[in-house]
Coordinates of C-alpha atoms and ligand atoms in Angstrom, one line a residue:
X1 CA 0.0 0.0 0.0
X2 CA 1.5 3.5 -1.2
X3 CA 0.8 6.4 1.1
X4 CA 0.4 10.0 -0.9
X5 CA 1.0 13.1 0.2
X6 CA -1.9 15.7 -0.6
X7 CA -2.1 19.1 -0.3
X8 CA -5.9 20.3 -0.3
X9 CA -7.5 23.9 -0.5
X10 CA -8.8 24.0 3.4
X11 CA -10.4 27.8 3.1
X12 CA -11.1 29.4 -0.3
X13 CA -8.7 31.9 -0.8
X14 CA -9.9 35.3 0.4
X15 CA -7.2 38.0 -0.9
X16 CA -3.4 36.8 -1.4
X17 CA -3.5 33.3 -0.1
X18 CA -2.3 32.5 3.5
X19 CA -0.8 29.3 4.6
X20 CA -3.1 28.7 6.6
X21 CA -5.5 27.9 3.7
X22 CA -3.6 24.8 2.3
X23 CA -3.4 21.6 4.3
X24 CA -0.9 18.9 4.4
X25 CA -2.9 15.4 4.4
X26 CA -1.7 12.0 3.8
X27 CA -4.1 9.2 1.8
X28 CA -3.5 5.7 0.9
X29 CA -3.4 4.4 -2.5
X30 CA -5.3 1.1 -4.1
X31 CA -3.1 -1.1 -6.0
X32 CA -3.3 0.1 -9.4
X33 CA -6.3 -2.3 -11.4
X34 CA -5.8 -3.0 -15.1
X35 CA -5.4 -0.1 -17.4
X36 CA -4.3 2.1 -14.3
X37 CA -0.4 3.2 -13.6
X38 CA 1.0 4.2 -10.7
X39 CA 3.2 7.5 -10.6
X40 CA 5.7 9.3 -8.3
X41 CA 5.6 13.2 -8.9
X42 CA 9.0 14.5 -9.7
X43 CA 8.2 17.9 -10.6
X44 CA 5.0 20.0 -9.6
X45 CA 4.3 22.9 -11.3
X46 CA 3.2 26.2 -9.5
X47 CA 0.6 28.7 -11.5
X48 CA -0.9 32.0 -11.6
X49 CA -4.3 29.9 -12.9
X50 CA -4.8 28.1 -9.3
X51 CA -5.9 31.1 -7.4
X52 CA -7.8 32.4 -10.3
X53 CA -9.5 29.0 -10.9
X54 CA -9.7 27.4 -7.4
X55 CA -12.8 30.2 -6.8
X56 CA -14.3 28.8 -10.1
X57 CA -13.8 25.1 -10.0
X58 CA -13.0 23.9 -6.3
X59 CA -14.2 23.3 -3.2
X60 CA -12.7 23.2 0.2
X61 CA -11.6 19.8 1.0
X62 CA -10.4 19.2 -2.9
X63 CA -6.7 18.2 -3.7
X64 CA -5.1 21.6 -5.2
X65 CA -5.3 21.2 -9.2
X66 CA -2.1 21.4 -11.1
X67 CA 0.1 20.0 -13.8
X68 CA 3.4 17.6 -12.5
X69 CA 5.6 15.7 -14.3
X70 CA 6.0 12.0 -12.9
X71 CA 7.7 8.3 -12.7
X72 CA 5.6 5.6 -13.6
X73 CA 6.3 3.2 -11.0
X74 CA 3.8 0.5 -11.4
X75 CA 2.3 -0.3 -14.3
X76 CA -0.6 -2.1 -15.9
X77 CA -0.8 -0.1 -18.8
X78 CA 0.8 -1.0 -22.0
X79 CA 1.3 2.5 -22.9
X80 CA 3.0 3.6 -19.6
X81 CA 6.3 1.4 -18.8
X82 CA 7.9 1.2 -15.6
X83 CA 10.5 4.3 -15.3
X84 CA 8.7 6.5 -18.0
X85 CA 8.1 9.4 -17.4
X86 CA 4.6 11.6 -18.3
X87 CA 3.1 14.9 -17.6
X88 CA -0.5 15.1 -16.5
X89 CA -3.0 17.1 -14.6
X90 CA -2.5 15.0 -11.3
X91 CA -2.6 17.8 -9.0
X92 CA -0.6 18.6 -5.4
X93 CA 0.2 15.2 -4.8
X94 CA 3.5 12.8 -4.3
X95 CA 1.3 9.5 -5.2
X96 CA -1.0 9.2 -8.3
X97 CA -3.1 5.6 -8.9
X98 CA -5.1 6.3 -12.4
X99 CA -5.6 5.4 -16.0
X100 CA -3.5 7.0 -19.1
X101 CA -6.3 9.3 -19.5
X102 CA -5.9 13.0 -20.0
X103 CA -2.0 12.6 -19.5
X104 CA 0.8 12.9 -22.0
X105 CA 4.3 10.8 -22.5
X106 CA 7.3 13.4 -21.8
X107 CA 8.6 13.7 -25.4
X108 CA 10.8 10.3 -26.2
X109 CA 14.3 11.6 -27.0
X110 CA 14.6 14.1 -24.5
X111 CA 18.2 14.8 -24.0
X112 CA 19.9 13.8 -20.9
X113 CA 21.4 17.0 -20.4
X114 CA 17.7 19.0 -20.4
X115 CA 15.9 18.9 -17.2
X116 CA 12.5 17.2 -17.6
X117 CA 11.2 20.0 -15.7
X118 CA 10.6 22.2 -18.3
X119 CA 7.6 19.6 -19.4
X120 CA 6.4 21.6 -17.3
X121 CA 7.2 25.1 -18.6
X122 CA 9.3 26.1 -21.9
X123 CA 8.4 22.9 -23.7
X124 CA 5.3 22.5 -21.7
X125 CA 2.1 24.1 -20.9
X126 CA 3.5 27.7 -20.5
X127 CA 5.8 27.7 -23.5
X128 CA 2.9 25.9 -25.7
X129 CA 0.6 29.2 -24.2
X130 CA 2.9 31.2 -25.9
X131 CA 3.3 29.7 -29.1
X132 CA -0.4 29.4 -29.7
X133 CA -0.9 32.8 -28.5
X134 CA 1.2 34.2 -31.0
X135 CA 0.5 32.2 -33.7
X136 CA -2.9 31.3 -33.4
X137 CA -4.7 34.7 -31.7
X138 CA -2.0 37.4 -32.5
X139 CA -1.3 35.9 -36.1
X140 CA 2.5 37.8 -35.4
X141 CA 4.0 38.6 -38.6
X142 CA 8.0 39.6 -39.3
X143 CA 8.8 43.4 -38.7
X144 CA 5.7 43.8 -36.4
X145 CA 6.6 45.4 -32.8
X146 CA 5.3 43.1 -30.1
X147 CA 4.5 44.2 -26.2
X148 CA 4.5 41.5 -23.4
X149 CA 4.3 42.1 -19.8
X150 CA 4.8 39.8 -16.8
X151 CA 8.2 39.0 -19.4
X152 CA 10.7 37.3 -17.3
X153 CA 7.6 34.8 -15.9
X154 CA 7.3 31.6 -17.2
X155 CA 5.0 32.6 -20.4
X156 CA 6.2 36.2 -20.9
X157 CA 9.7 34.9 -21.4
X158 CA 9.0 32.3 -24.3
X159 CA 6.6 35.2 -25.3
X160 CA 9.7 37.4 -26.3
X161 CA 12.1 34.7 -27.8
X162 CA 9.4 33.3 -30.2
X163 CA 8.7 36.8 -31.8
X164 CA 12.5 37.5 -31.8
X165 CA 12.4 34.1 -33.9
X166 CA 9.8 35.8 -36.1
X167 CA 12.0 39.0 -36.9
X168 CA 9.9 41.0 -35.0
X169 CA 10.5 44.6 -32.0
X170 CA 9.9 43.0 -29.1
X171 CA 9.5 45.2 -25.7
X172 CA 9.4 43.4 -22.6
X173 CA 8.4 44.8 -19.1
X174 CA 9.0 43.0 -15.5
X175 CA 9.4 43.7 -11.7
X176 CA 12.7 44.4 -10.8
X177 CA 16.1 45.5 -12.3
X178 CA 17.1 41.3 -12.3
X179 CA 14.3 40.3 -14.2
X180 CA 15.4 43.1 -16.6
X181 CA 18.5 42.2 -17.0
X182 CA 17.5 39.0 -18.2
X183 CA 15.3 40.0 -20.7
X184 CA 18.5 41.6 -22.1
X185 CA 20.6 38.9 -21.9
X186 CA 16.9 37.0 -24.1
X187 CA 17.5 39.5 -26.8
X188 CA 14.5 41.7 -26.0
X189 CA 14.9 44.9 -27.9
X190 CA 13.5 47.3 -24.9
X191 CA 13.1 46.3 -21.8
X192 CA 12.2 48.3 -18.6
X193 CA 11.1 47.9 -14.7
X194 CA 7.5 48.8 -14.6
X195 CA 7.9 49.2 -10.6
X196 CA 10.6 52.1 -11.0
X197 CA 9.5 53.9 -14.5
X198 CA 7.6 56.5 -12.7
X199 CA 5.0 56.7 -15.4
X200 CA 4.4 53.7 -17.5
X201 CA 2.7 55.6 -20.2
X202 CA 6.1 57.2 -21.0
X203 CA 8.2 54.3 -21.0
X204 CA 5.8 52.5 -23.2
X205 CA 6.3 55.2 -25.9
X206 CA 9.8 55.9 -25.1
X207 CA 10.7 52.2 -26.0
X208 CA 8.1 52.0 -29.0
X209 CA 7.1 55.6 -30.1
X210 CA 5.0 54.8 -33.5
X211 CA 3.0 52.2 -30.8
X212 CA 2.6 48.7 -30.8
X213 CA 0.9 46.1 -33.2
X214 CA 0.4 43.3 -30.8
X215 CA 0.2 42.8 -27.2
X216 CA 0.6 39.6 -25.5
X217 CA -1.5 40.9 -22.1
X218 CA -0.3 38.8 -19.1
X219 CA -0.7 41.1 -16.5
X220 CA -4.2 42.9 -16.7
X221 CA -5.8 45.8 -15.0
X222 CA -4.0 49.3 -15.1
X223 CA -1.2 48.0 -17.1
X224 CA -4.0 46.8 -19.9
X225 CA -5.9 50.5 -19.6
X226 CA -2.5 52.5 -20.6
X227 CA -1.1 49.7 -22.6
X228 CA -4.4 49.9 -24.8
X229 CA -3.9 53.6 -25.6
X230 CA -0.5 53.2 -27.3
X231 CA -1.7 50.2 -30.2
X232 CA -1.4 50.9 -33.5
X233 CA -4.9 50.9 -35.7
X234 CA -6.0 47.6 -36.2
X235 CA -3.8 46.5 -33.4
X236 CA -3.8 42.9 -31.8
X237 CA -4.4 41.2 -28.1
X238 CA -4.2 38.2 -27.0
X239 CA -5.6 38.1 -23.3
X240 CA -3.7 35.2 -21.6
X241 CA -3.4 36.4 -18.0
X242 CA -4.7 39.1 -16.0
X243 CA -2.5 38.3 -12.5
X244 CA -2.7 41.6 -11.6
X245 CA -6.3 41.1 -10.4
X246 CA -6.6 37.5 -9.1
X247 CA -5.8 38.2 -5.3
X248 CA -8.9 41.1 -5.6
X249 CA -11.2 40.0 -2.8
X250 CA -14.2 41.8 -5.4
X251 CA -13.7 41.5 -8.8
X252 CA -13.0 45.3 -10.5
X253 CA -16.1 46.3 -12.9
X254 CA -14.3 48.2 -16.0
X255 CA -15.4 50.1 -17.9
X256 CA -15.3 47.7 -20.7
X257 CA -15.1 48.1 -23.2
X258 CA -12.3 50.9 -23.5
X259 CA -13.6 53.9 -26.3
X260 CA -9.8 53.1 -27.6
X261 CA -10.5 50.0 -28.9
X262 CA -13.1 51.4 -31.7
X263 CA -11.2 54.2 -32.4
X264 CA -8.5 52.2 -33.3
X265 CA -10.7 49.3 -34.3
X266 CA -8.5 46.7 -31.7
X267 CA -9.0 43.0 -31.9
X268 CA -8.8 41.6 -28.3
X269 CA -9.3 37.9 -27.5
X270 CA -8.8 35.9 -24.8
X271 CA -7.9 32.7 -24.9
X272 CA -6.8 28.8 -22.8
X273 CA -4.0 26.9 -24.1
X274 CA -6.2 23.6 -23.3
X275 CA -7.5 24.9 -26.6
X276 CA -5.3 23.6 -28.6
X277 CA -4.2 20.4 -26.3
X278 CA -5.1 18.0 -29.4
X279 CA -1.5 19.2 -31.1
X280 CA 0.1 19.2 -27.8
X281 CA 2.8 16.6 -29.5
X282 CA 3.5 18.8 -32.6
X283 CA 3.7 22.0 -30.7
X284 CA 6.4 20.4 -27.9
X285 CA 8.5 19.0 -30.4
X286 CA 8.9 22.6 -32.1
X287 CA 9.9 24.2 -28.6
X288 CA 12.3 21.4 -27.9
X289 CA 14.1 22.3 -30.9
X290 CA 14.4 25.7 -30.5
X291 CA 15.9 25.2 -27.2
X292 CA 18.8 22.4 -28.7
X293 CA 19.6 25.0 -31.1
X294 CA 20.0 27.4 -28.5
X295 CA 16.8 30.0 -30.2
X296 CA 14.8 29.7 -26.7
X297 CA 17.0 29.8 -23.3
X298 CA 15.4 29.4 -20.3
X299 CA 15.9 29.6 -16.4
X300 CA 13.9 28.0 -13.7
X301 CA 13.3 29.2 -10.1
X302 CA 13.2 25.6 -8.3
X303 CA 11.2 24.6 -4.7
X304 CA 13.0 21.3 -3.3
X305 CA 10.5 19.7 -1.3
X306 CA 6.1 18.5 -1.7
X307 CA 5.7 20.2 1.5
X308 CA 6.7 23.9 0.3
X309 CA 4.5 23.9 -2.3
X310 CA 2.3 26.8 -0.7
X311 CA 5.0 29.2 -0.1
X312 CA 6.6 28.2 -3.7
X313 CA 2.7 29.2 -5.4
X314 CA 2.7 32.6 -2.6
X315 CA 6.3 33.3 -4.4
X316 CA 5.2 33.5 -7.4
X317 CA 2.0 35.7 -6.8
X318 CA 4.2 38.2 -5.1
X319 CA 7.0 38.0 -8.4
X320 CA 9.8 36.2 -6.8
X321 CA 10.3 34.0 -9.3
X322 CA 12.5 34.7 -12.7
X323 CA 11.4 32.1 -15.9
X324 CA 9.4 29.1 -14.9
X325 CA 8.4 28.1 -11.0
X326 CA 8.5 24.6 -10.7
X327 CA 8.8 22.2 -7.2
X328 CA 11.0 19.5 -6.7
X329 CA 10.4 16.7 -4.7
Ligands
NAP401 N1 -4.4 31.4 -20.8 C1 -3.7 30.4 -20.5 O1 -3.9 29.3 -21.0 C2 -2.5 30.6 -19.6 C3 -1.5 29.7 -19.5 C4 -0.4 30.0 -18.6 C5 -0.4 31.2 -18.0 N2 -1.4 32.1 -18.1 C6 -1.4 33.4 -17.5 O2 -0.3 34.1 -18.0 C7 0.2 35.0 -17.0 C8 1.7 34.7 -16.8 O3 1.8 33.3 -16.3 P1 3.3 32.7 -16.0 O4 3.1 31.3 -15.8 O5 4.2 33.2 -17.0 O6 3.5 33.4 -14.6 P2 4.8 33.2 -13.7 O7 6.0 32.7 -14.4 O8 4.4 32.5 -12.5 O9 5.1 34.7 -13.4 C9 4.2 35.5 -12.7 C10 4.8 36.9 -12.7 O10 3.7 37.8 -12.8 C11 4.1 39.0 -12.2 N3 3.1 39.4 -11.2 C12 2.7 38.7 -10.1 N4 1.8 39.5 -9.4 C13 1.6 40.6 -10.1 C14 0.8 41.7 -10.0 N5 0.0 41.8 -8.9 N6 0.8 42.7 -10.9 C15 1.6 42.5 -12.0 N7 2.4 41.5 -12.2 C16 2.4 40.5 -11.3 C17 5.4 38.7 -11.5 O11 6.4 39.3 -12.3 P3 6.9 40.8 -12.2 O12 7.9 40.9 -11.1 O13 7.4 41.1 -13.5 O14 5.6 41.6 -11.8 C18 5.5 37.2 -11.5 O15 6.8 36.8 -11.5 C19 -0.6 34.8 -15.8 O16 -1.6 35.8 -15.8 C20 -1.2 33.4 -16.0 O17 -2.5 33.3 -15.3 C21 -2.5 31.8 -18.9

């Protein structure tokens, strides 16, 4: 009998979340039946998504959702051998017992010198967000000036190195003079700290002055309001995050939508990676080579240890992490 380690949403988050929220419980696993696996978490991932969507789609009591990578251990799945390794949506837990459903094999050929954490982030779920985002709502085309905030995160980061890729202006904000200095060393064209600008409007012009064609929103709120006044006619937005507002206690009311967005006749969409989950495969295997061939780098801000995963999701609500936040076990 395997014993899993669970952390479950104990109080719906009012605000930021508290630690006091999450608790630490401990469940015992079946033996897996036919068609079932059992996995060993190697890598959890920490999100912006869970404090937006635990208000939406849990309850109190209910393991925290969330994407890991893991070890199958046992197996009696044909699919799934002992000691490969698959991501899937298992959650905040060390011990999974389920059937291959809604998970995916990490790529086969992935180089022993890549960590199989970034199935979780650059050639995962964040770095597919990007690439979809681009490509499928933005439509980014070579020579076009792109705008992403939140650009040293996870997302944001793979944002800037796929429209570099492109031939494209890419301008790049983030939170503190580290994360700038990283979007440097990413090849971001302009790049500044939104928390010491003084006045965003003017750094947004200053490091784009004929405006911006597409904006890869990440951050929401304000940032979106003056951000919105500075697109070009017929500019493009793809809404994939709006972290500024998820700790709100009372969800702000607009005005929506902005007069700016007829005047210059904006296209704004918002959008979920799960969207395009059926070309998961084809999407990965692009990312993966753009990292061999050295077109995306990447950095990771790594947890050790299941029972930090609270404070490792707090960190990244409050910006402390630079590229993707990921815990080890
Ligand atoms: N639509 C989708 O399918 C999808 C998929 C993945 C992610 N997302 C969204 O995309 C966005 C970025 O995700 P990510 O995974 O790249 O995030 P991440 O790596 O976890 O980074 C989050 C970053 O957001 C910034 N931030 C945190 N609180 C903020 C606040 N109150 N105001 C402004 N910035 C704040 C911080 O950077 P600074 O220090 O620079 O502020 C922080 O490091 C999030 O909004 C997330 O919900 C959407």
């Amino acid at each position: 009998m395997v014993q899993a380690k669970t952390w479950v949403l104990k109080k719906h988050f009012d605000g930021f979340p508290k630690s006091s929220d999450f608790e630490l419980k401990v469940e015992e696993l079946p033996e897996p039946k036919d068609g079932e696996v059992l996995l060993q978490a190697v890598f959890l991932s920490v999100d912006p998504y869970m404090r937006n969507f635990s208000a939406l789609s849990m309850k109190e009591g209910d393991v925290m959702i969330g994407g890991q990578v893991a070890t199958v251990v046992q197996s009696k799945h044909p699919d799934y051998p002992v000691g490969s390794h698959v991501v899937g949506p298992h959650g905040w837990r060390t011990h999974t017992v389920c059937s291959g459903a809604a998970m995916d094999p990490v790529l086969p050929d992935w180089p022993q010198d890549l960590p199989l954490s970034l199935a979780l982030g650059t050639i995962g779920m964040t770095g597919m967000s990007a690439l979809n985002g681009i490509e499928e709502i933005l439509q980014l085309k070579k020579g076009e000036t792109l705008l992403v905030n939140a650009a040293s995160g996870a997302v944001g980061s793979v944002v800037g190195q796929i429209a570099k890729i492109k031939g494209c202006k890419v301008v790049g904000s983030a939170g503190s003079d580290d994360k700038v200095a990283f979007l440097r060393e990413l090849g971001f064209d302009q790049v500044f700290n939104y928390k010491t600008v003084g006045s965003l409007e003017d750094a947004l012009r200053t490091a784009s002055p004929e405006g911006y064609d597409c904006f890869f929103e990440n951050v929401g709120g304000h940032y979106s309001t003056v951000a919105l006044q500075q697109m070009k006619d017929f500019g493009r937005i793809a809404v994939c995050g709006s972290i500024s507002l998820y700790n709100d206690s009372k969800p702000q009311t607009g005005p929506y939508p902005h007069p700016i967005m007829i005047i210059k006749q904006l296209k704004m969409e918002g959008f979920l990676q799960s969207r395009w989950n059926h070309k998961n495969q084809e999407c990965m295997k692009r990312l993966m080579a753009w990292v061999k061939e050295g077109k995306i780098k990447y950095r990771e801000h790594v947890t050790k240890g299941f029972d930090n995963m609270p404070a490792a999701f707090m960190g990244i609500l409050r910006g402390e992490n630079i590229g993707k936040a990921v815990v080890a076990v």
